[in-house]
Amino acid sequence: MAEKTFKYLIVGGGVAAGYAARQFAKLGVNPGELAIISKEAVAPYERPALSKAYLFPEGTARLPGFHVCVGSGGERLLPEWYKEQGIELILSTEIVKADLAAKSLISAAGETFKYNTLIIATGSTVIRLTDFGVEGADAKNILYLREIDDADKLVEAIKAKKNGKAVIVGGGYIGLELSAALRINNLDVTMVYPEPWCMPRLFTSGIAAFYEGYYANKGIKIIKGTVAVGFTSDSNGKVKEVKLKDGRVLEADIVVVGVGGRPLSTLFKGQVAEEKGGIKTDGFFRTSVPDVYAVGDVVTFPMKLYNDIRRVEHVDHARKSAEQAVKAIKASEEGKTIEEYDYLPYFYSRAFDLSWQFYGDNVGDTVLFGDSSPTSQKPKFGTYWVQDGKVVGAFLEGGSPEENKAIAKVARTKPPVENLDVLTKEGLSFAAKI
Ligand code: FDA
Ligand code: NAD
């Protein structure tokens, strides 16, 4: 079987891989030195588009429109770009075995890939309801969303089930973005999630109340405090009903499940140190194995700002960690050092006409400021998180670029605050002063 050797090999061809390739090109890479191996059939693209414009009935996004690095305002890296740089894109190729001691990877088709330096960028995979044995969860039209193939299946189902009924299982990122996308496509949408309010890993009850009210006004039904425990299907094996734990039964033509992600570290289990469910790295994204780096969703890394080690499943970190790893690789070749990664968490989402950004840490007391009425013409509101007398996190819906910049600065500088009532009254003007 074929064997290929590269100086630098990236396993995984998602967001982090694309940004790493651009960084290699910036710092200098010779033709034939770098390869990206991806299970997907397409060059790296901005994954966030899949749950947004990819599903719109109008103004639809399609490749090559959203290849990296357009998401952060950079030049689009088309497949030709990799060719011009002499970077090999090895697509539709799944690595099924890794031997880090022998510095080799083996694909499903049996090819061997050797490397001097490896970057693990395998990202996350979805948690499936079949993983915990939910009855009937393998029925057709029970869909998940991670990769472009999944998005294509969704688009097909949306077309086939015009004006049909959709049930969205999960109240996190996928739940909120997909409910909106399906509603925009005129489906009758019901969301189901176990918690008392949506997106509980970030939202306070006050923030969530706005989105739940806004979604309800758009005609989306929300069922909280229960989970899907089973599905029935028709004679073609297509999903027909969702059975809830509280006894209710919902009709469904399409079910979209977003019950969380899991870092794809399985290939390297037992060969590399892990922590908090991810591959453990230092502030240069070096793993416990020499010449092996890891970036993006799959890593647990030192979060200097909070003196903690964490995993982040968002695109900004995927981009920045990839750039940091490549800079570290290049610097170490030249016997130089670079600054440690000093990441300020940044998450965002968009749905309907809404758009929010969050920076920092969501711990401590909270204040809600601004106009958070779901019926407002132009809602603009936010929340600060305050810990030990300092503002450590900030959320803003409907902010302008300058306002978003201002809340980012608040989260980075952690200004002191004496009185929560004053902070509530000041709202955005507090950020503008920092
Ligand atoms: P990513 O998942 O991008 O790439 C991993 C790649 O590795 C994939 O191409 C996969 O096929 C490949 N791979 C895995 N195992 C392999 C193997 N064994 N062999 C070969 N290839 C393999 N974040 C945010 O901040 N704002 C947002 O709006 C969104 N929106 C969003 C929408 C949707 C639908 C999803 C699924 C995710 C988001 N995210 C997001 C999260 C963001 O997309 C995510 O954090 C980054 O894509 C992570 O980048 P990585 O490169 O680490 O993984
Ligand atoms: P998530 O962790 O955001 O949300 C999971 C949700 O699943 C929980 O909030 C909970 O409501 C629900 N849940 C858990 N078990 C359940 C059950 N048995 N039945 C019903 N609901 C259940 O995960 P996700 O929304 O699936 O997103 C997957 C990945 O994609 C994450 O890494 C996420 O960061 C990423 N993503 C990010 C964005 C963004 O940043 N804007 C957008 C889409 C996806």
Coordinates of C-alpha atoms and ligand atoms in Angstrom, one line a residue:
M1 CA 0.0 0.0 0.0
A2 CA 1.0 3.6 -0.7
E3 CA 3.1 5.4 1.9
K4 CA 3.7 9.2 1.9
T5 CA 5.9 11.3 4.1
F6 CA 5.4 15.0 5.0
K7 CA 7.4 17.4 7.1
Y8 CA 4.1 18.8 8.5
L9 CA 0.9 16.8 8.6
I10 CA -2.5 18.1 9.7
V11 CA -5.1 15.5 10.5
G12 CA -8.6 17.0 10.2
G13 CA -9.6 19.5 7.5
G14 CA -11.9 21.9 9.3
V15 CA -11.6 25.5 10.5
A16 CA -8.4 25.1 12.5
A17 CA -6.7 23.2 9.6
G18 CA -7.5 26.0 7.1
Y19 CA -6.2 28.7 9.4
A20 CA -3.0 26.7 10.1
A21 CA -2.4 26.3 6.4
R22 CA -2.6 30.1 5.9
Q23 CA -0.2 30.6 8.8
F24 CA 2.3 28.1 7.3
A25 CA 2.1 29.9 4.0
K26 CA 2.7 33.3 5.8
L27 CA 5.7 32.0 7.6
G28 CA 7.1 30.0 4.7
V29 CA 6.5 26.4 3.6
N30 CA 8.1 24.7 0.7
P31 CA 6.0 22.8 -1.9
G32 CA 5.4 19.2 -0.7
E33 CA 6.2 19.9 2.9
L34 CA 2.6 20.3 4.2
A35 CA -0.5 18.1 3.8
I36 CA -4.0 18.2 5.3
I37 CA -5.9 15.0 5.6
S38 CA -9.7 15.3 5.8
K39 CA -12.6 13.0 6.1
E40 CA -14.7 15.6 4.3
A41 CA -14.7 15.9 0.5
V42 CA -14.1 19.7 0.4
A43 CA -11.3 22.1 1.3
P44 CA -11.5 23.7 4.8
Y45 CA -14.5 26.0 5.2
E46 CA -16.1 28.2 7.8
R47 CA -18.3 25.7 9.7
P48 CA -20.6 28.3 11.3
A49 CA -22.2 28.9 7.9
L50 CA -23.8 25.5 8.0
S51 CA -26.4 26.4 10.6
K52 CA -27.1 29.8 9.2
A53 CA -27.0 31.0 5.6
Y54 CA -26.5 27.4 4.2
L55 CA -30.1 26.7 5.3
F56 CA -31.7 30.0 4.2
P57 CA -34.4 29.8 1.5
E58 CA -32.9 33.0 0.0
G59 CA -29.4 34.4 -0.1
T60 CA -28.2 30.8 0.4
A61 CA -24.5 30.3 1.1
R62 CA -22.8 27.6 -0.9
L63 CA -19.2 26.6 -1.4
P64 CA -16.9 28.0 -2.6
G65 CA -18.4 31.1 -1.0
F66 CA -17.4 30.3 2.6
H67 CA -14.1 28.5 2.4
V68 CA -11.7 29.8 5.1
C69 CA -10.5 32.4 5.9
V70 CA -13.5 34.6 5.0
G71 CA -15.1 34.2 8.4
S72 CA -12.5 36.5 10.0
G73 CA -12.4 38.9 7.1
G74 CA -9.4 37.3 5.3
E75 CA -8.8 36.1 1.8
R76 CA -10.8 33.0 0.8
L77 CA -8.6 29.9 0.4
L78 CA -9.9 28.1 -2.6
P79 CA -8.7 24.6 -3.5
E80 CA -6.4 26.3 -6.1
W81 CA -4.7 28.2 -3.4
Y82 CA -3.5 25.0 -1.8
K83 CA -2.2 23.8 -5.1
E84 CA -0.3 27.1 -5.8
Q85 CA 1.3 26.8 -2.3
G86 CA 2.3 23.2 -2.9
I87 CA 0.1 22.2 0.1
E88 CA -1.5 18.8 -0.5
L89 CA -5.2 18.5 0.3
I90 CA -5.9 14.8 0.9
L91 CA -9.7 14.8 1.0
S92 CA -12.4 12.1 1.5
T93 CA -9.7 10.3 3.6
E94 CA -10.5 9.1 7.1
I95 CA -7.6 8.3 9.4
V96 CA -8.6 5.2 11.3
K97 CA -5.3 4.4 13.2
A98 CA -2.6 6.5 14.7
D99 CA 0.7 5.4 16.0
L100 CA 2.4 8.4 17.5
A101 CA 5.5 6.6 18.6
A102 CA 6.1 5.5 15.0
K103 CA 5.0 8.9 13.6
S104 CA 2.5 7.3 11.3
L105 CA -1.2 7.5 10.5
I106 CA -3.2 4.9 8.5
S107 CA -6.3 5.7 6.5
A108 CA -9.5 3.6 6.0
A109 CA -8.2 2.7 2.6
G110 CA -5.0 1.4 4.1
E111 CA -2.6 4.2 3.1
T112 CA 0.2 5.2 5.5
F113 CA 1.1 8.8 6.2
K114 CA 4.4 9.6 7.9
Y115 CA 5.3 13.0 9.4
N116 CA 8.0 14.9 11.2
T117 CA 5.5 17.2 12.9
L118 CA 1.8 16.4 13.4
I119 CA -1.1 18.8 14.1
I120 CA -4.2 17.1 15.4
A121 CA -7.3 19.2 14.3
T122 CA -10.0 16.6 14.3
G123 CA -12.6 18.9 16.0
S124 CA -15.8 17.5 17.6
T125 CA -18.5 15.1 16.6
V126 CA -22.1 15.1 17.6
I127 CA -23.5 13.2 20.5
R128 CA -26.3 10.9 19.0
L129 CA -29.5 9.8 20.7
T130 CA -28.6 6.3 19.6
D131 CA -25.4 6.6 21.8
F132 CA -27.7 6.3 24.8
G133 CA -30.1 3.9 23.3
V134 CA -33.2 6.1 22.8
E135 CA -35.9 3.9 21.2
G136 CA -36.4 4.4 17.5
A137 CA -33.6 7.1 17.3
D138 CA -32.2 5.5 14.1
A139 CA -35.3 6.4 12.1
K140 CA -34.9 8.4 8.8
N141 CA -35.2 12.2 9.0
I142 CA -33.7 12.3 12.5
L143 CA -30.9 14.6 11.6
Y144 CA -27.7 16.0 13.1
L145 CA -25.5 18.8 11.9
R146 CA -21.7 18.9 12.0
E147 CA -20.4 18.6 8.5
I148 CA -21.4 19.7 5.0
D149 CA -22.9 16.3 4.2
D150 CA -25.2 16.6 7.2
A151 CA -26.2 20.1 6.0
D152 CA -27.0 18.8 2.5
K153 CA -29.3 16.1 4.1
L154 CA -31.1 18.8 6.0
V155 CA -31.6 20.9 2.9
E156 CA -33.1 17.9 1.2
A157 CA -35.4 17.1 4.1
I158 CA -36.5 20.8 4.3
K159 CA -37.4 20.7 0.6
A160 CA -39.2 17.4 0.8
K161 CA -41.2 18.4 3.9
K162 CA -42.4 21.9 2.8
N163 CA -44.7 23.3 5.5
G164 CA -44.2 20.2 7.5
K165 CA -43.6 19.7 11.3
A166 CA -40.1 19.9 12.7
V167 CA -39.1 19.0 16.3
I168 CA -35.8 20.3 17.5
V169 CA -34.3 18.3 20.3
G170 CA -31.9 20.4 22.4
G171 CA -31.8 24.0 23.6
G172 CA -28.2 24.9 22.9
Y173 CA -26.5 26.5 19.9
I174 CA -27.8 24.0 17.4
G175 CA -31.2 24.1 18.9
L176 CA -31.6 27.8 18.7
E177 CA -29.9 28.3 15.3
L178 CA -31.7 25.4 13.7
S179 CA -35.1 26.3 15.1
A180 CA -34.8 29.7 13.5
A181 CA -33.5 28.3 10.2
L182 CA -36.4 25.8 9.9
R183 CA -38.9 28.4 10.9
I184 CA -37.6 30.8 8.2
N185 CA -38.2 27.8 5.8
N186 CA -41.8 27.9 6.9
L187 CA -41.8 24.7 8.9
D188 CA -43.9 24.3 12.0
V189 CA -41.2 24.2 14.7
T190 CA -41.3 22.8 18.3
M191 CA -38.2 22.9 20.5
V192 CA -37.7 20.4 23.3
Y193 CA -35.1 20.7 26.0
P194 CA -34.6 19.5 29.6
E195 CA -33.5 22.7 31.3
P196 CA -35.7 25.5 32.7
W197 CA -34.3 27.9 30.0
C198 CA -32.4 27.7 26.7
M199 CA -28.6 27.7 26.4
P200 CA -28.1 27.3 30.1
R201 CA -24.4 26.9 29.8
L202 CA -24.1 30.6 28.9
F203 CA -27.4 32.4 29.2
T204 CA -28.9 33.7 32.5
S205 CA -32.6 33.3 32.9
G206 CA -32.9 37.0 32.0
I207 CA -31.1 36.6 28.7
A208 CA -33.0 33.4 27.9
A209 CA -36.4 35.0 28.5
F210 CA -35.7 37.4 25.7
Y211 CA -34.8 34.7 23.1
E212 CA -37.7 32.4 24.3
G213 CA -40.1 35.3 23.9
Y214 CA -38.8 36.3 20.5
Y215 CA -38.9 32.7 19.2
A216 CA -42.5 32.3 20.5
N217 CA -43.4 35.5 18.6
K218 CA -42.0 33.9 15.5
G219 CA -44.4 31.0 16.0
I220 CA -41.9 28.5 17.5
K221 CA -43.3 26.3 20.3
I222 CA -41.0 25.6 23.2
I223 CA -41.4 22.6 25.6
K224 CA -39.0 22.8 28.5
G225 CA -38.1 20.4 31.3
T226 CA -38.4 17.2 29.4
V227 CA -36.5 15.0 26.9
A228 CA -37.2 12.8 23.9
V229 CA -37.4 9.2 25.1
G230 CA -38.5 7.5 21.9
F231 CA -39.5 7.9 18.3
T232 CA -42.0 6.1 16.1
S233 CA -41.7 5.8 12.3
D234 CA -43.9 5.1 9.3
S235 CA -43.7 2.0 7.1
N236 CA -40.8 3.7 5.1
G237 CA -38.8 4.0 8.3
K238 CA -39.3 7.8 8.4
V239 CA -39.8 9.5 11.7
K240 CA -43.5 10.1 12.5
E241 CA -43.7 10.9 16.2
V242 CA -41.5 12.1 19.1
K243 CA -42.3 10.6 22.5
L244 CA -41.4 12.8 25.4
K245 CA -40.6 11.7 29.0
D246 CA -43.5 13.7 30.3
G247 CA -45.9 11.6 28.3
R248 CA -46.6 14.0 25.5
V249 CA -46.3 12.8 21.9
L250 CA -45.4 15.3 19.1
E251 CA -45.9 14.7 15.4
A252 CA -42.8 15.2 13.3
D253 CA -41.7 15.1 9.7
I254 CA -38.2 16.2 10.5
V255 CA -36.3 15.9 13.8
V256 CA -33.1 17.8 14.3
V257 CA -31.0 16.8 17.3
G258 CA -28.4 19.1 19.0
V259 CA -27.6 17.6 22.3
G260 CA -23.9 18.5 22.4
G261 CA -20.6 17.7 20.9
R262 CA -17.7 15.4 21.9
P263 CA -14.1 16.1 21.0
L264 CA -12.7 13.6 18.5
S265 CA -9.6 12.3 20.4
T266 CA -10.4 8.6 20.2
L267 CA -7.7 7.9 17.6
F268 CA -5.0 9.0 20.1
K269 CA -6.4 7.4 23.3
G270 CA -3.7 6.1 25.6
Q271 CA -1.0 7.7 23.4
V272 CA -1.3 11.3 24.5
A273 CA -2.2 13.0 27.8
E274 CA -5.8 14.1 28.1
E275 CA -7.7 16.3 30.6
K276 CA -11.3 17.5 31.0
G277 CA -12.2 15.3 28.0
G278 CA -9.7 16.9 25.5
I279 CA -6.1 16.4 24.4
K280 CA -4.0 18.3 26.9
T281 CA -1.7 21.0 25.5
D282 CA 0.5 23.8 26.8
G283 CA 0.2 27.5 25.8
F284 CA 1.9 26.6 22.5
F285 CA -0.5 23.7 21.7
R286 CA 2.2 21.1 22.2
T287 CA 0.8 17.8 23.5
S288 CA 2.6 15.4 25.8
V289 CA 4.1 13.7 22.8
P290 CA 7.1 15.4 21.1
D291 CA 6.4 16.9 17.7
V292 CA 2.7 16.4 18.1
Y293 CA 0.5 19.5 18.4
A294 CA -3.3 19.8 18.8
V295 CA -5.6 22.7 18.1
G296 CA -9.3 23.7 18.0
D297 CA -12.2 21.9 19.6
V298 CA -10.2 18.9 20.5
V299 CA -7.8 20.5 23.0
T300 CA -7.8 21.4 26.6
F301 CA -5.3 24.3 27.0
P302 CA -4.2 26.8 29.7
M303 CA -6.5 29.7 29.9
K304 CA -4.0 32.2 31.2
L305 CA -6.6 34.9 32.0
Y306 CA -8.4 32.6 34.5
N307 CA -5.4 30.5 35.6
D308 CA -7.4 27.5 34.5
I309 CA -7.3 24.8 31.9
R310 CA -10.3 24.6 29.5
R311 CA -11.7 23.4 26.3
V312 CA -13.4 25.8 23.9
E313 CA -15.8 24.6 21.2
H314 CA -16.0 27.9 19.2
V315 CA -14.6 29.1 15.9
D316 CA -12.5 32.0 17.2
H317 CA -10.4 29.7 19.3
A318 CA -10.1 27.2 16.4
R319 CA -8.6 30.0 14.3
K320 CA -6.3 31.5 16.9
S321 CA -5.1 28.2 18.4
A322 CA -4.1 27.0 14.8
E323 CA -2.2 30.2 14.2
Q324 CA -0.5 30.0 17.6
A325 CA 0.6 26.3 17.0
V326 CA 2.1 27.1 13.6
K327 CA 4.0 30.1 15.0
A328 CA 5.3 27.9 17.8
I329 CA 6.4 25.2 15.4
K330 CA 8.2 27.6 13.1
A331 CA 9.8 29.5 16.1
S332 CA 11.1 26.3 17.6
E333 CA 12.7 25.3 14.3
E334 CA 14.6 28.6 14.5
G335 CA 15.5 28.2 18.2
K336 CA 13.2 31.1 19.1
T337 CA 10.3 31.4 21.5
I338 CA 7.0 33.1 21.2
E339 CA 4.5 34.4 23.8
E340 CA 2.2 31.9 25.4
Y341 CA -1.4 31.8 24.2
D342 CA -3.4 34.3 26.1
Y343 CA -7.0 33.7 25.0
L344 CA -10.0 35.9 25.8
P345 CA -13.1 33.6 25.2
Y346 CA -15.3 34.9 22.5
F347 CA -18.6 33.3 21.4
Y348 CA -21.3 34.6 19.2
S349 CA -24.5 33.5 17.5
R350 CA -26.9 34.8 14.9
A351 CA -30.5 33.8 14.2
F352 CA -33.4 35.7 12.6
D353 CA -32.4 39.4 12.8
L354 CA -30.7 38.8 16.1
S355 CA -27.0 38.7 16.7
W356 CA -25.1 38.5 20.0
Q357 CA -21.6 38.4 21.2
F358 CA -20.1 37.2 24.5
Y359 CA -16.6 37.8 25.9
G360 CA -14.9 36.5 29.0
D361 CA -16.1 34.3 31.8
N362 CA -19.7 33.7 32.8
V363 CA -19.2 33.3 36.6
G364 CA -20.4 35.3 39.6
D365 CA -23.3 37.7 40.0
T366 CA -25.0 39.1 36.9
V367 CA -26.8 42.3 35.9
L368 CA -29.1 42.7 33.0
F369 CA -29.2 46.0 31.2
G370 CA -30.9 47.7 28.2
D371 CA -34.1 46.9 26.3
S372 CA -34.7 43.2 26.5
S373 CA -38.3 43.2 25.5
P374 CA -38.9 40.4 22.9
T375 CA -41.5 42.7 21.2
S376 CA -39.1 45.6 20.9
Q377 CA -38.5 46.9 17.3
K378 CA -34.8 47.1 17.9
P379 CA -33.8 45.2 21.0
K380 CA -30.5 46.0 22.5
F381 CA -29.5 44.6 25.8
G382 CA -26.7 42.9 27.7
T383 CA -25.4 41.3 30.8
Y384 CA -22.3 41.7 32.9
W385 CA -20.9 39.0 35.1
V386 CA -19.2 40.3 38.2
Q387 CA -16.8 38.2 40.4
D388 CA -14.8 39.5 43.4
G389 CA -15.8 43.1 42.6
K390 CA -14.7 42.9 39.0
V391 CA -16.5 42.6 35.7
V392 CA -15.3 39.3 34.2
G393 CA -17.8 38.7 31.4
A394 CA -20.0 40.6 29.1
F395 CA -22.9 39.7 26.7
L396 CA -24.5 42.0 24.2
E397 CA -27.4 41.5 21.8
G398 CA -27.7 43.9 18.9
G399 CA -24.5 45.7 19.5
S400 CA -22.6 47.7 16.9
P401 CA -19.0 46.8 16.0
E402 CA -17.8 49.5 18.4
E403 CA -20.0 48.4 21.2
N404 CA -18.9 44.8 20.8
K405 CA -15.3 46.0 20.9
A406 CA -16.1 47.9 24.1
I407 CA -17.5 44.9 25.9
A408 CA -14.6 42.8 24.7
K409 CA -12.3 45.3 26.4
V410 CA -14.3 45.1 29.6
A411 CA -13.9 41.3 29.7
R412 CA -10.2 41.6 28.9
T413 CA -9.4 44.3 31.5
K414 CA -11.8 43.2 34.2
P415 CA -12.5 46.6 35.6
P416 CA -13.6 47.0 39.2
V417 CA -17.2 47.8 40.0
E418 CA -18.6 48.9 43.3
N419 CA -22.3 48.7 42.9
L420 CA -24.4 46.3 40.8
D421 CA -27.3 48.7 40.7
V422 CA -25.1 51.5 39.2
L423 CA -23.7 49.0 36.7
T424 CA -27.3 48.0 35.7
K425 CA -28.2 51.7 35.2
E426 CA -25.0 52.5 33.3
G427 CA -25.3 49.5 31.0
L428 CA -23.3 50.0 27.8
S429 CA -22.0 53.4 28.9
F430 CA -20.0 51.6 31.5
A431 CA -18.2 49.7 28.7
A432 CA -17.8 52.8 26.6
K433 CA -15.8 54.4 29.5
I434 CA -13.2 51.6 29.8
Ligands
FDA1 P1 -13.8 21.2 12.8 O1 -15.0 20.4 13.2 O2 -14.0 22.4 12.1 O3 -12.9 20.3 11.8 C1 -12.5 19.0 12.1 C2 -12.3 18.3 10.8 O4 -11.6 17.0 11.1 C3 -13.5 17.9 10.0 O5 -13.4 18.2 8.7 C4 -13.6 16.3 10.2 O6 -14.2 15.7 9.1 C5 -12.1 16.0 10.2 N1 -11.8 14.8 10.9 C6 -12.2 14.3 12.1 N2 -11.7 13.1 12.4 C7 -11.0 12.7 11.3 C8 -10.2 11.6 10.9 N3 -10.1 10.6 11.7 N4 -9.6 11.5 9.7 C9 -9.8 12.6 8.8 N5 -10.4 13.7 9.1 C10 -11.0 13.8 10.3 N6 -18.7 28.6 16.6 C11 -18.8 29.9 16.8 O7 -18.0 30.5 17.5 N7 -19.8 30.6 16.2 C12 -20.7 30.0 15.4 O8 -21.7 30.6 14.9 C13 -20.6 28.5 15.2 N8 -21.5 27.9 14.5 C14 -21.4 26.5 14.3 C15 -22.3 25.8 13.5 C16 -22.3 24.5 13.4 C17 -23.3 23.7 12.6 C18 -21.2 23.7 14.0 C19 -21.2 22.2 13.9 C20 -20.3 24.4 14.8 C21 -20.4 25.8 14.9 N9 -19.4 26.5 15.7 C22 -19.6 27.9 15.8 C23 -18.3 25.8 16.3 C24 -17.1 25.9 15.4 O9 -17.5 25.6 14.1 C25 -16.0 24.9 15.9 O10 -15.6 25.3 17.1 C26 -14.9 24.8 14.9 O11 -15.3 24.3 13.6 C27 -13.8 23.9 15.4 O12 -12.8 23.8 14.5 P2 -11.9 22.5 14.4 O13 -11.0 22.7 13.2 O14 -11.3 22.2 15.7 O15 -12.9 21.3 14.1
NAD2 P1 -24.8 22.5 23.2 O1 -23.9 22.0 24.3 O2 -24.7 24.0 22.9 O3 -26.3 22.2 23.7 C1 -26.7 21.0 24.0 C2 -28.1 21.1 24.6 O4 -28.6 19.8 24.5 C3 -28.2 21.5 26.0 O5 -28.4 22.8 26.3 C4 -29.5 20.8 26.4 O6 -30.6 21.7 26.2 C5 -29.7 19.7 25.4 N1 -29.8 18.3 25.8 C6 -28.9 17.6 26.4 N2 -29.4 16.3 26.5 C7 -30.6 16.3 26.0 C8 -31.6 15.3 25.7 N3 -31.4 14.1 26.1 N4 -32.8 15.7 25.1 C9 -33.0 17.0 24.8 N5 -32.1 17.9 24.9 C10 -30.9 17.6 25.5 O7 -24.5 21.6 21.9 P2 -25.1 21.7 20.5 O8 -26.1 22.8 20.4 O9 -25.5 20.3 20.1 O10 -23.9 22.2 19.6 C11 -22.9 21.2 19.2 C12 -21.5 21.8 19.0 O11 -21.6 22.8 17.9 C13 -21.0 22.6 20.2 O12 -19.6 22.4 20.2 C14 -21.3 24.0 19.9 O13 -20.4 24.9 20.5 C15 -21.1 24.0 18.4 N6 -22.0 25.1 17.8 C16 -21.7 26.4 18.1 C17 -22.4 27.4 17.6 C18 -22.1 28.8 18.0 O14 -21.0 29.1 18.6 N7 -22.8 29.8 17.5 C19 -23.5 27.2 16.7 C20 -23.8 25.8 16.4 C21 -23.0 24.8 17.0

